[in-house]
Coordinates of C-alpha atoms in Angstrom, one line a residue:
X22 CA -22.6 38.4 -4.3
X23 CA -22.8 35.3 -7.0
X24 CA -23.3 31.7 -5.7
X25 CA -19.7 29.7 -5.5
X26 CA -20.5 27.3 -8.3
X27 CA -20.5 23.1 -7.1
X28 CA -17.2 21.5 -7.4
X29 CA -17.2 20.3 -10.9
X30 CA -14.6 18.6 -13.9
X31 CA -15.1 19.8 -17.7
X32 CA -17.4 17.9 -19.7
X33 CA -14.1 17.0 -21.7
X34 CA -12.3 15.5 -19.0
X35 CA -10.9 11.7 -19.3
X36 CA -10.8 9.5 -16.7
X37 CA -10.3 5.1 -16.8
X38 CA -7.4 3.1 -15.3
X39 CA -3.2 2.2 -15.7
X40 CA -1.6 -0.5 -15.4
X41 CA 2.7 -1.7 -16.4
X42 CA 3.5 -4.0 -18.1
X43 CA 5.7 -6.4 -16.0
X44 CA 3.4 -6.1 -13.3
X45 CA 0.3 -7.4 -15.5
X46 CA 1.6 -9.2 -18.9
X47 CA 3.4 -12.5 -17.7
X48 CA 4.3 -14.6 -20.8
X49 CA 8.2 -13.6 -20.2
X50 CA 10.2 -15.7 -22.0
X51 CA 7.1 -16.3 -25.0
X52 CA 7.1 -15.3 -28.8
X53 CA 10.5 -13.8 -28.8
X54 CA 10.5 -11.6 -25.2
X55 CA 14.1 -11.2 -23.8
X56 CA 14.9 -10.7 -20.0
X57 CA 14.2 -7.1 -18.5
X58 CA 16.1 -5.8 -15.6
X59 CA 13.1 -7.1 -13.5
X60 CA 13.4 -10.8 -14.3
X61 CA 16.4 -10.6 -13.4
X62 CA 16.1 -8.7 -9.8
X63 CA 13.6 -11.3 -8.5
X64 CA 15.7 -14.3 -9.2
X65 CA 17.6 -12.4 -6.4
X66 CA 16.7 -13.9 -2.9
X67 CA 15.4 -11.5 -0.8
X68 CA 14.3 -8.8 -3.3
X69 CA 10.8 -9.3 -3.3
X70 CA 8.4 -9.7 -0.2
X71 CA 7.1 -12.7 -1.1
X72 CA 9.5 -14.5 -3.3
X73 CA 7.5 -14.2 -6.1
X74 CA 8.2 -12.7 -9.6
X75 CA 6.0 -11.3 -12.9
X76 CA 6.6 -14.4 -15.0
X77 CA 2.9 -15.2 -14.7
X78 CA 1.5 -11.9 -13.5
X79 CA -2.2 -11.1 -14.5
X80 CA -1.4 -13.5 -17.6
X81 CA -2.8 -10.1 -19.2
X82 CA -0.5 -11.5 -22.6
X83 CA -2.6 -14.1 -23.3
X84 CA -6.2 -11.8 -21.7
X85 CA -6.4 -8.8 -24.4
X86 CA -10.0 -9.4 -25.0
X87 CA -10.7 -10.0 -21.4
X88 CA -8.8 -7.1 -20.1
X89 CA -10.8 -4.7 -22.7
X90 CA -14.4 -6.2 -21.5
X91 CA -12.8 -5.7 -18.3
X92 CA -12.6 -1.9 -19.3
X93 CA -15.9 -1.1 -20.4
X94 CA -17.4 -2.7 -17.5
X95 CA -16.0 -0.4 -15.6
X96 CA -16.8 2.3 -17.6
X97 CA -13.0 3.7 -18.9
X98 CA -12.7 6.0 -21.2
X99 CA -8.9 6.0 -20.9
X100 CA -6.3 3.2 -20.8
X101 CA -3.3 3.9 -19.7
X102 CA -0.4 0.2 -20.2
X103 CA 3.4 0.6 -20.6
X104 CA 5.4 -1.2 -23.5
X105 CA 8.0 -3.8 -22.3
X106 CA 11.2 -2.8 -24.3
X107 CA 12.6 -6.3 -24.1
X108 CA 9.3 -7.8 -26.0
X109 CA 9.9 -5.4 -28.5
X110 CA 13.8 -5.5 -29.1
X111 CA 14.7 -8.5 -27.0
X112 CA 18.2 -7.3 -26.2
X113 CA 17.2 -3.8 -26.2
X114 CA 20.0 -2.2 -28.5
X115 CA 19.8 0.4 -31.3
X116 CA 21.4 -2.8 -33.5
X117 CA 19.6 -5.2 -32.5
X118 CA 16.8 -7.1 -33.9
X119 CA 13.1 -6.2 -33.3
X120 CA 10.5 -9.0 -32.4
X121 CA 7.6 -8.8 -34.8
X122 CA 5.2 -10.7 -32.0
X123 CA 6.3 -8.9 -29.5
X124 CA 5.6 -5.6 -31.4
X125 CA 2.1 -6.7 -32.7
X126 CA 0.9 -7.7 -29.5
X127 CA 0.7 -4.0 -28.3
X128 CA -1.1 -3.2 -32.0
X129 CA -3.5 -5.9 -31.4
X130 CA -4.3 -4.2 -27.7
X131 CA -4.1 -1.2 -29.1
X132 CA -6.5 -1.9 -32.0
X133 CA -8.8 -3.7 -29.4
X134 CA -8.5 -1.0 -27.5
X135 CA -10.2 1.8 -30.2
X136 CA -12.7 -0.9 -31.7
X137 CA -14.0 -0.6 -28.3
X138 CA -14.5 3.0 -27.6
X139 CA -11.0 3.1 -24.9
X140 CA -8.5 5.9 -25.4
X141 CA -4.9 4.5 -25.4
X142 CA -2.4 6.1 -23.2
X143 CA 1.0 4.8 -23.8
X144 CA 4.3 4.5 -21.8
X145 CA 7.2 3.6 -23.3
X146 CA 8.8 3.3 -20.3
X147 CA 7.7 1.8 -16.4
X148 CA 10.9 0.8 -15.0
X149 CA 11.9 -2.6 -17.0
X150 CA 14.8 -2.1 -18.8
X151 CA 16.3 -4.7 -21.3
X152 CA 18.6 -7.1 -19.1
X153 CA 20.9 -7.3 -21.9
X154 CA 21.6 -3.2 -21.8
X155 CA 22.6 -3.0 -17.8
X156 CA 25.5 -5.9 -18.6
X157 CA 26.4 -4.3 -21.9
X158 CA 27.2 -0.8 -20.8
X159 CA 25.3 -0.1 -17.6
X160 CA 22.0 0.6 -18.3
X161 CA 20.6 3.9 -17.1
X162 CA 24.1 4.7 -16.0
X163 CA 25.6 5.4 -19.4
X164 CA 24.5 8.7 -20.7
X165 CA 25.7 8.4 -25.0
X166 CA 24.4 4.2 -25.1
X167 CA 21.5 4.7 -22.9
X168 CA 20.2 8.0 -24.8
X169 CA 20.9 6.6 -28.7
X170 CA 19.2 3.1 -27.7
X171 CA 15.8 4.5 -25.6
X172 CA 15.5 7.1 -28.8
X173 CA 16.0 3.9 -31.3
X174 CA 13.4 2.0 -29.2
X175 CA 10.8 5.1 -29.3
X176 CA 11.2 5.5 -33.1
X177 CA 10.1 1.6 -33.5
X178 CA 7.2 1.9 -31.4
X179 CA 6.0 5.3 -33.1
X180 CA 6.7 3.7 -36.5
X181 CA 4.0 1.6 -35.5
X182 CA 1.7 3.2 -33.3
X183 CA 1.6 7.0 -33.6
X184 CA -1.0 6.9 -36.2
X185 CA -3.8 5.6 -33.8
X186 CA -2.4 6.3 -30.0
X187 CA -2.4 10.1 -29.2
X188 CA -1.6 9.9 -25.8
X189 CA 2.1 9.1 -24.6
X190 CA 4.2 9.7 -21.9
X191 CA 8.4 8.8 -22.2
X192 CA 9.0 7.6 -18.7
X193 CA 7.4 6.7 -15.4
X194 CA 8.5 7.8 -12.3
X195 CA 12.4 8.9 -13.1
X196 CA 12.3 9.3 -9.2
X197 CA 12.0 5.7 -8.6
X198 CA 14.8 4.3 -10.7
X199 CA 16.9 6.8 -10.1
X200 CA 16.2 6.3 -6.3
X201 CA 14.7 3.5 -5.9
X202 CA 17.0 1.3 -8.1
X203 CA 20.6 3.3 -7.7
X204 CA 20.3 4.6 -4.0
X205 CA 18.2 2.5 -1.4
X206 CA 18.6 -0.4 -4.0
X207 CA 15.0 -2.0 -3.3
X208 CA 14.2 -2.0 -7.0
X209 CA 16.0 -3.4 -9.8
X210 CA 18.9 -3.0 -10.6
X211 CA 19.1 -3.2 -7.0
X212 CA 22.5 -1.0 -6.9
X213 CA 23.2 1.1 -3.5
X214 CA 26.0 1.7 -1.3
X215 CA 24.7 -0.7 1.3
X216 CA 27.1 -3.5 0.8
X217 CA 24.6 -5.7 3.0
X218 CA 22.0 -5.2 0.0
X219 CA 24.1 -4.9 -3.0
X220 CA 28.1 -5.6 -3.8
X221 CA 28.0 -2.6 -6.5
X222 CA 26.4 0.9 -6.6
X223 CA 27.4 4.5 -5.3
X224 CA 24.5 5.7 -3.7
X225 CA 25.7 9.3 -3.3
X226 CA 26.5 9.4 -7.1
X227 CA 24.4 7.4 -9.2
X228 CA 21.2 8.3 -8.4
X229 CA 21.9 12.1 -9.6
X230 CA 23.5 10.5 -13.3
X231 CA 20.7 8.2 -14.1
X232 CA 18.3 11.0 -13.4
X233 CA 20.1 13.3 -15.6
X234 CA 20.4 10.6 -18.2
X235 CA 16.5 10.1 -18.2
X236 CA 16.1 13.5 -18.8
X237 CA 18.0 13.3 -22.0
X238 CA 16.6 10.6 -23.1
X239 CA 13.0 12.3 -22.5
X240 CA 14.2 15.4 -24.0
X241 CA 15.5 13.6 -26.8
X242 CA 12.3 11.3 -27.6
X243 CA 9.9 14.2 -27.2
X244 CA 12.3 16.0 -29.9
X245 CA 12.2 13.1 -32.5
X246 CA 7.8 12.9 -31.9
X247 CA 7.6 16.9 -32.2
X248 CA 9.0 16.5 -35.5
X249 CA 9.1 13.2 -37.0
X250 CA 5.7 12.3 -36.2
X251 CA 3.3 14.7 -34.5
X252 CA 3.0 16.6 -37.9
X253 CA 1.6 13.7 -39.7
X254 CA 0.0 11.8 -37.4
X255 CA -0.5 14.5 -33.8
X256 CA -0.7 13.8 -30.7
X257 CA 1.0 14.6 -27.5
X258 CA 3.7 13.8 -25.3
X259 CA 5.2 13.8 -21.9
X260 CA 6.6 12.5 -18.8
X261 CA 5.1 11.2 -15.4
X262 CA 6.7 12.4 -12.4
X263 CA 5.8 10.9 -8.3
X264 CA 5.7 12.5 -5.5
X265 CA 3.5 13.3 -2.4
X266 CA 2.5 16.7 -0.3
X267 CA 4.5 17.6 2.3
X268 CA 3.0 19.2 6.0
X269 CA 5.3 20.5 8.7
X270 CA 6.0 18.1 11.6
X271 CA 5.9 21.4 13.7
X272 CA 3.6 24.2 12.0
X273 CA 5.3 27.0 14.4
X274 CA 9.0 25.7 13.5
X275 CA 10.2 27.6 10.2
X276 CA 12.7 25.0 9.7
X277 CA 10.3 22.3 9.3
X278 CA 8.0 24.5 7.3
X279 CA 10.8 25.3 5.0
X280 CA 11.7 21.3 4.7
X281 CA 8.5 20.9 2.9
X282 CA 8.9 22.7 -0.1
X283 CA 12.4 21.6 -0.1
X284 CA 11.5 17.7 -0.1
X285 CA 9.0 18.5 -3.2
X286 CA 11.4 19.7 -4.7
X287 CA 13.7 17.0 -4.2
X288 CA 10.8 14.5 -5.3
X289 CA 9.2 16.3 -8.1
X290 CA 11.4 19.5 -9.1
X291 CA 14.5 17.6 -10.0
X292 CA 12.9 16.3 -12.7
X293 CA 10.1 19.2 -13.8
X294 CA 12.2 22.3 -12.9
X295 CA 14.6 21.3 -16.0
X296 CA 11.6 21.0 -18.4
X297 CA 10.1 23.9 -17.4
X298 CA 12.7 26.1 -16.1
X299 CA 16.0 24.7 -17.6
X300 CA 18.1 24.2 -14.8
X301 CA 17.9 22.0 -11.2
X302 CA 16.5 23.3 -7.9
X303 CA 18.3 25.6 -5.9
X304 CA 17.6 23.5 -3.1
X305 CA 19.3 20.8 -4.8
X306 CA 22.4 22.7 -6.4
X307 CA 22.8 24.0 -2.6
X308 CA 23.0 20.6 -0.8
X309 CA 25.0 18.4 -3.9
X310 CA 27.5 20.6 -5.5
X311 CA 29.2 18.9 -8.2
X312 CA 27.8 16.1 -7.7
X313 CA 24.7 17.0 -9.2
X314 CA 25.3 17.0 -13.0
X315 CA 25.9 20.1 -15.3
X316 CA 23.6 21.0 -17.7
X317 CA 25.0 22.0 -21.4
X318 CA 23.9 24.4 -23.6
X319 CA 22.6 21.7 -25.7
X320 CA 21.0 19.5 -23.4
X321 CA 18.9 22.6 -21.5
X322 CA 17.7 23.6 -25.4
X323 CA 16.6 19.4 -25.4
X324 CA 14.9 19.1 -22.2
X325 CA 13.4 22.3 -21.6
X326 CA 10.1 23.2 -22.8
X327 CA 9.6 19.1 -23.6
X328 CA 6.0 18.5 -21.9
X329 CA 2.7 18.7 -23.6
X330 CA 1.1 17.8 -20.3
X331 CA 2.3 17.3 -16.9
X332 CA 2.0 13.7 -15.6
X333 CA 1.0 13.6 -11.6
X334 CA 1.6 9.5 -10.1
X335 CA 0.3 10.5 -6.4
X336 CA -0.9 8.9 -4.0
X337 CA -0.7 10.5 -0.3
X338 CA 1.2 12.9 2.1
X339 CA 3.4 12.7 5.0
X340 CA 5.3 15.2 7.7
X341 CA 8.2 16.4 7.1
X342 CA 10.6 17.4 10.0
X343 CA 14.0 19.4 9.2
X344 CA 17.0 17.7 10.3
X345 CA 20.3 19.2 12.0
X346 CA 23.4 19.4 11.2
X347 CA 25.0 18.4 7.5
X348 CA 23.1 16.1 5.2
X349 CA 24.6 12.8 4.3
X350 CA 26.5 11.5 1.4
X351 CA 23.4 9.5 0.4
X352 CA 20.7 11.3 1.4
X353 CA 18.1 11.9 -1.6
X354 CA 15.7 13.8 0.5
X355 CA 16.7 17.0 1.3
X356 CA 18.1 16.6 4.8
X357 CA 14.9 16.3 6.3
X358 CA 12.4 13.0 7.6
X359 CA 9.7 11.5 6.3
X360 CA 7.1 10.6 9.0
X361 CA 3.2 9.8 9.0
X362 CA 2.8 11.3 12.4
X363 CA 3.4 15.0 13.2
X364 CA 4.7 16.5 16.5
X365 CA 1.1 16.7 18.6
X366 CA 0.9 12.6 17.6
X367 CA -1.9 12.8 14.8
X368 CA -1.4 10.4 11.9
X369 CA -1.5 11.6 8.0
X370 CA -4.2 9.6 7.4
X371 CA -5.8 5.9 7.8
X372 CA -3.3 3.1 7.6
X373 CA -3.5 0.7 4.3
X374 CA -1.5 -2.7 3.6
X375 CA 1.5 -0.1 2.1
X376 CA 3.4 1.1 5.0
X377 CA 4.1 3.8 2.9
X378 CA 0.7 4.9 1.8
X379 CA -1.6 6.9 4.4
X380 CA -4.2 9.2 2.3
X381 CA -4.7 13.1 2.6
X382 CA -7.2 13.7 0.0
X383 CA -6.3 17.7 0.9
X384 CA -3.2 17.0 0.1
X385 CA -3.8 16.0 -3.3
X386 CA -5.9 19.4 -3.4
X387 CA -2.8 21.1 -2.0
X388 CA -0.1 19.4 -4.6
X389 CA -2.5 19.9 -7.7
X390 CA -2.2 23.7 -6.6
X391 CA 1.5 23.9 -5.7
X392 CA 2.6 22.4 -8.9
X393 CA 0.2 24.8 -11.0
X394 CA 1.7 27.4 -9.2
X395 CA 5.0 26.8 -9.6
X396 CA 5.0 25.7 -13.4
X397 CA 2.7 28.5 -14.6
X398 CA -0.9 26.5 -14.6
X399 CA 0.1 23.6 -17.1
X400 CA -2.3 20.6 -18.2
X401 CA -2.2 18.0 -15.9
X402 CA -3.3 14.9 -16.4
X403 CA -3.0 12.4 -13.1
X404 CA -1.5 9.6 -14.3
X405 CA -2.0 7.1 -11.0
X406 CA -3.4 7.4 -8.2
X407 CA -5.2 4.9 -5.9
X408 CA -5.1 2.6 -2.7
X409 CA -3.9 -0.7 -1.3
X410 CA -6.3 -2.2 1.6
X411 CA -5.4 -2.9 4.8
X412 CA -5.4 -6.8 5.2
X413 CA -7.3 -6.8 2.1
X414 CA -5.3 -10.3 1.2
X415 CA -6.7 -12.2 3.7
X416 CA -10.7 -12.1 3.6
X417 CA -12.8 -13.9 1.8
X418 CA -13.6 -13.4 -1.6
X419 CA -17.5 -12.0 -0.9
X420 CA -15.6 -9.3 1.8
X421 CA -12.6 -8.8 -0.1
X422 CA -15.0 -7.4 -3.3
X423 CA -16.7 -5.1 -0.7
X424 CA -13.7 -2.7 -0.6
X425 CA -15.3 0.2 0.9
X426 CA -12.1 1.7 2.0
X427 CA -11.0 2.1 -1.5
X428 CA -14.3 3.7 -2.8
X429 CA -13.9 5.9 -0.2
X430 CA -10.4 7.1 -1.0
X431 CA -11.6 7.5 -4.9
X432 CA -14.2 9.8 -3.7
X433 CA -12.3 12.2 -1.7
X434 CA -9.3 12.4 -3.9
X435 CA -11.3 13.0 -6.9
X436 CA -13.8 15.3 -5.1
X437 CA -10.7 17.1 -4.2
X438 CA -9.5 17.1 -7.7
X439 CA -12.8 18.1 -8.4
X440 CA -12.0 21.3 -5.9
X441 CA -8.7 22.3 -7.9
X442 CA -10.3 22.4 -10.8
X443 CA -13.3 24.4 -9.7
X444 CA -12.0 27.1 -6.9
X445 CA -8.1 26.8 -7.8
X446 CA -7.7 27.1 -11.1
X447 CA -6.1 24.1 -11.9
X448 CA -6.2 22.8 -15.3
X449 CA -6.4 18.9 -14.2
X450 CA -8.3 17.1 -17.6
X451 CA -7.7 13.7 -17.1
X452 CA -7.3 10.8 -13.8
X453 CA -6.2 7.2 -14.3
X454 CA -7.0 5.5 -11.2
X455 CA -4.1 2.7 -10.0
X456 CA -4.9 0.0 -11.1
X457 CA -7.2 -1.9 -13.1
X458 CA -6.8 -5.3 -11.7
X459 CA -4.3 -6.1 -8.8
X460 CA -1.0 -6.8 -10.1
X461 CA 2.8 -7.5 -9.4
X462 CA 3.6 -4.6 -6.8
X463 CA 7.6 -4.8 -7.6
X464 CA 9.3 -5.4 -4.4
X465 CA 5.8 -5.9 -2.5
X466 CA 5.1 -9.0 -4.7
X467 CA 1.5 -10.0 -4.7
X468 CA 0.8 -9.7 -1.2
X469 CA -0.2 -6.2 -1.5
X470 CA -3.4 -5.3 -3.9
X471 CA -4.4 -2.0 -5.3
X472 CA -6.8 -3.7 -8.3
X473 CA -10.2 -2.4 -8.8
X474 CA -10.8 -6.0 -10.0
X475 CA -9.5 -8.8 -7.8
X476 CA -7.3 -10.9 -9.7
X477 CA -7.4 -14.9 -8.1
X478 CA -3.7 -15.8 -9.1
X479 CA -4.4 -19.3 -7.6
X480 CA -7.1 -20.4 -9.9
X481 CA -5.9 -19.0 -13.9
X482 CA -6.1 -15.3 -13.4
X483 CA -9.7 -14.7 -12.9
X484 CA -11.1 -11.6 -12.6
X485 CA -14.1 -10.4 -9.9
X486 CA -15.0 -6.6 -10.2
X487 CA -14.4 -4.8 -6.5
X488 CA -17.4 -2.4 -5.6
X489 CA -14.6 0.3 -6.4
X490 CA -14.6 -1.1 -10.2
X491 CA -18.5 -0.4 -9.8
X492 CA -18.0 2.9 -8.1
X493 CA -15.9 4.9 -10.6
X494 CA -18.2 5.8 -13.3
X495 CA -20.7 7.4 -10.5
X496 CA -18.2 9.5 -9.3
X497 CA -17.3 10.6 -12.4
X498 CA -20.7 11.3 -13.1
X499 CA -21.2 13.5 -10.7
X500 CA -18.4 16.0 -11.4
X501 CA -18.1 15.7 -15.2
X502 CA -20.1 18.6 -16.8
X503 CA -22.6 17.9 -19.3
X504 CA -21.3 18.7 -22.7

């Protein structure tokens, strides 16, 4: 019998750090930059934990060189940012006018980026719409506008950039403004059924639509790179989808077991079953009927087949426990709950400052495997993952850069990814831990961190490394193979 090899990654594997663009940039009414969708959903009372909005940010706008030096301290490779549209074409539409500064703000980054050794990563899209688009027509909502202005916008940016980024994905997280931002209505646009949160939205509708639409517009973008600009120039392109593993509330209950395929699907497979299968989840067709949309001829020949890599955002598991009786008009689930403890009382995993967020580094191990699985062993590349600190807001500078509890979590999730790769057969190549510097966490505010670099908002923006920063590049180390 041979000796099982050590868990290892190949030596070609990339790993650094994301970040997105209204979260970091600031500088949102400088040089030109119109208002996104964002901007506009903070000014909303209530909206965001603490009140607070990205006008400032990380003040990363006016910190290029420091956010690079930032980078190779701690060691990236890979530098995964998002594009804000409304910099770019300040009103967002196919006839309007592009914004020189805006636009040669990402080539100076991007420049910066390659002079000092950092692969780009580039997403045209991380939630922040042009304001301008959602009054115009709707936004995400309006399938012909929505499609013909997101391909326009892509076009403009690959005009300038494909001959030096390689790396680019369409859309972040489809889930979480379709969801997100047209069902529960905690991120912008805000619209929900929920008359208490929202006067306008259709929560058993919309969400469905706008996912659809982002599909198309994926589909349609990926078309236009394939062959407009990958023969001259290569590269690679595709979308990042969310979503965590799912354990039975009740092992020895076949409903529950059942649930938590069903919920990835509902999470994941909405989106990824049309680009590699060409149709929605059975699971899904079953519970919405028509009110899922119908996929054409056309638009199956668009969508499917339009990933070059699969793009994993994940960040932790949860229980899953089958519900009774018919589903709701506006549940987006599956008909099932969500919970973080399981029937005999054991929790997921630790608590952090995200009520959200408890990690299962096996679960990671167990996703990276289901999803190879089901979409016949693509390339994955994980496109976030990381941790917010419990309480990590209120210690003192010299405790708060000792975040142990975050090394830790980077260690078993990339050990495990370490696992996949070695005794599952999972071709995972690349890991962008979330995030580079603590940030704007959308409806959280600031009061919730996930930065490898503490970022002092009260005194300019400074930056202070956190042991984590430190940590990557030994972790790596130890799993990447030697070339």
């Amino acid at each position: 019998m041979g000796s099982v090899p050590p868990a290892h990654l190949p030596s070609d594997f990339l790993w650094g750090f994301g970040t997105a663009s209204y979260q970091i940039e600031g500088a949102v009414d400088e040089d030109g930059r119109g208002p996104s969708i964002w901007d506009t959903f903070c000014t909303k009372p209530g909206k965001i934990a603490d009140g607070s909005n990205g006008d400032v940010a990380c003040d990363s706008y006016h910190r290029i060189h420091e956010d690079i030096a930032l980078l190779k301290t701690c060691g990236a490779m890979v530098y995964r940012f998002s594009i804000s549209w409304s910099r770019v074409i300040p009103l967002g539409g196919r006839n309007d006018p592009v914004n020189e500064q805006g636009l040669q703000y990402y080539v100076k980054l991007v420049d910066g980026l390659l002079a000092a050794g950092v692969t780009p990563v580039v997403t045209l899209f991380h939630w922040d719409l042009p304001d301008e688009l959602d009054k115009r027509y709707g936004g995400l909502l309006n399938k012909e506008e929505f499609v013909a202005d997101y391909a326009n916008y892509g076009r403009v940016i690959f005009n300038v950039l494909s001959p030096k980024v390689k790396h680019w994905i369409t859309f972040n997280e489809p889930w979480c403004s379709s969801v997100l931002g047209y069902n529960v209505g905690q991120f912008a646009p805000g619209r929900t059924s929920d008359r208490s949160k929202n006067p306008e939205g259709d929560g058993a509708t919309e969400p469905w639509i706008v996912g659809h639409n982002l599909l198309i517009a994926h589909g349609t973008v990926v078309k236009i790179f394939r062959e407009e600009y990958k023969p001259v120039h290569g590269g690679e392109i595709g979308i990042t989808l969310n979503g965590d593993w799912a354990e039975p509330w009740d092992p020895k209950n076949p409903a529950d077991v059942e649930a938590c395929d069903r919920k990835i699907e509902f999470a994941i497979s909405w989106f990824a079953d049309p680009i590699y299968f060409g149709h929605y989840p059975e699971s899904m067709v079953k519970q919405l009927g028509d009110r899922l949309p119908k996929w054409t001829d056309k638009e199956v020949a668009l969508v499917k087949g339009s990933n070059d890599f699969y793009g994993m955002n994940h960040y932790c598991a949860n229980y899953i426990k089958a519900k009774t009786g018919e589903p709701e008009l506006t549940d987006v689930a599956g008909n099932l709950e969500i919970l973080l403890q399981n029937k005999a009382g054991e929790w997921i995993g630790p608590e952090t400052q995200s009520p959200w967020l408890r990690p299962s580094a096996i679960g990671f191990r167990k996703l990276l495997k289901w999803l190879s699985d089901r979409y016949d062993r693509p390339k994955i590349y994980v496109t976030e993952n990381g941790t917010s600190v419990k309480g990590e807001s209120d210690r003192p500078l010299d405790q708060l850069l000792k975040d142990d509890f975050r090394v830790k979590y980077f260690e078993d999730y990339i050990g495990a990814m370490a696992d996949s790769y070695t005794y599952d057969n999972v071709n995972v190549r690349a890991y962008l831990a979330w995030s580079l510097m603590d940030n704007f966490e959308w409806a959280e505010g600031y009061e919730t961190r996930f930065g490898v670099t503490f970022v002092d908002y009260e005194n300019g923006q400074k930056r202070y490394p956190k042991a984590s920063a430190t940590a990557m590049p030994n972790i790596f180390a130890k799993y990447i193979q030697k070339a």
